[in-house]
Amino acid sequence: MGRLALLSVSDKTGILELARQLVEEFEFEIISSGGTAKTLQEAGLSVTKVSDYTGSPEILGGRVKTLHPRIHGGILARPDLPEDCSDLEANQIRPLDLVVVNLYPFEQTIAQPNVTVAEAIEQIDIGGPAMLRAAAKNFAYLTVLCEPGQYQEYLTQLRNSQGKVSQEFRQKMASKAFAHTQAYDSAIAAYFASLDGEEELSEIYAISGKKIQTLRYGENPHQAAAWYQTGSVATGWTSATKLQGKELSYNNLVDLEAARRIIAEFDDQQPAAAVLKHTNPCGVGVGNTLVEAYEKAFNADSVSAFGGIVALNQSIDAATATELTKTFLECVVAPGCDSKAEAILKNKGKVRVLLLPDLTAGPKQTVKAIAGGWLVQASDDRIENLTSWKVVTEKQPTSEQMAEMLFAWKVVKHVKSNAIVVTKDGVSLGIGAGQMNRVGSVKIALEQAGEAARGGVLASDGFFPFDDSVRTAAEAGISAIIQPGGSIRDKDSIAAANELGIVMVLTGVRHFLH
């Protein structure tokens, strides 16, 4: 009597080749269920259906197939324990040597538009996870495989070790099986949490992901790093198309996500461009054309833009591509790229060019690791409500100033706090980022803007604790200030603005970024 393998897979990739090798080369007998049994039988392989082996038919429309003592007894038995052997003999159960299972396509199902809850529920696998967990628990005695990519490695183990599999390999596969079921359950839990529509964070927060790429290193060469994908359906950066360029690095991906967040602020009806360095914008601009927006963003701080990351909210055209090739850039991301632009960009073959059609689709929560756990918060993706803004000065803003303040407010939201942004005519002129005090950020932004600041607006991500920054802004020629307010000394800043003839708007919302 040969060794026994149980094959029950939703993804049939490679299963026929594996089964054939098991039978013909290593004399395995195969038990299989449902569609897997049909696939193998149609290929001419000898297969025992699970229902025939257990003596129990599949019931409830296939919901119950493998949940049976003859299956789980064969998986969990310890053949070196006499009492287990007695149970196997008494119940006519054969111990399994191999369990190959992958799960119903739950994530692929919920990714489809307009999927119903009932449809999603039917793709929640019950028997599959039970078999995977049981086999993983009993790895000392059998092997569990949960992905097609593991099949050849298993066959290689058999060929190189006279039909045996090492304990180390079985344990490694068990670990992968537990990770597989954890990710599956996390996806289901996340789906049902999304149905609740509650703002509150859940009592239990699980993080799981599949490694899709080992990165050369992290922020520095001595730090190991890898890129993980959440779920089995590619979304976000894992779904991006790379037209050209070197492999993405850890720092590239961090900067690209920061660039995506900024450019997502701007409606694609108006061309917009952002140039970033170390997650902070060097320049952000809007224009009548994409090339105009890019030129404004680049020229806002061309020195810092060297070696930067560029995000565009419209497809790259030939004119914009030509400008992009005039300097050294690390990465460019846009929703698309026409054929002429693609040909032009090839002249700078090392620059990484990525296409991400939906730049606005980002995570609803952000996660940051700390010692002993992590912090989770809702993403700062609030849509600005201008009707809630308050003009608190005697001088009222013009419609042009309101539009400029909205632009500046969208930019300052994505600058490390303490953040100050000076803008005029739809382009950032000066950016003060990450200073330990707000006065320092004001001085940096105004110094960078220089004389161009006259008539411009100044945005602050947090309130002014004193009126000194307002007076400094007035000396530089700033005409309007937008800030959240909330200081016990707001009245001092408002009084200074009135005294100096500056417009001041309070948003009531702050945008700290740490």
Short mmCIF file of C-alpha atoms in Angstrom, two decimals, residues 6 9 33 48 80 103 121 129 184 201 508:
data_model
loop_
_atom_site.label_atom_id
_atom_site.label_comp_id
_atom_site.label_asym_id
_atom_site.label_seq_id
_atom_site.Cartn_x
_atom_site.Cartn_y
_atom_site.Cartn_z
CA LEU A 6 -4.95 14.48 0.06
CA VAL A 9 -7.41 22.99 -4.11
CA SER A 33 -12.63 16.26 -3.39
CA THR A 48 -10.40 8.21 -4.65
CA ASP A 80 4.66 6.33 16.60
CA LEU A 103 -8.54 28.14 -0.15
CA ILE A 121 -20.02 34.40 2.55
CA PRO A 129 -8.40 26.09 6.82
CA TYR A 184 -7.17 34.53 5.03
CA LEU A 201 -11.00 50.86 15.61
CA GLY A 508 -10.82 74.48 12.72
#
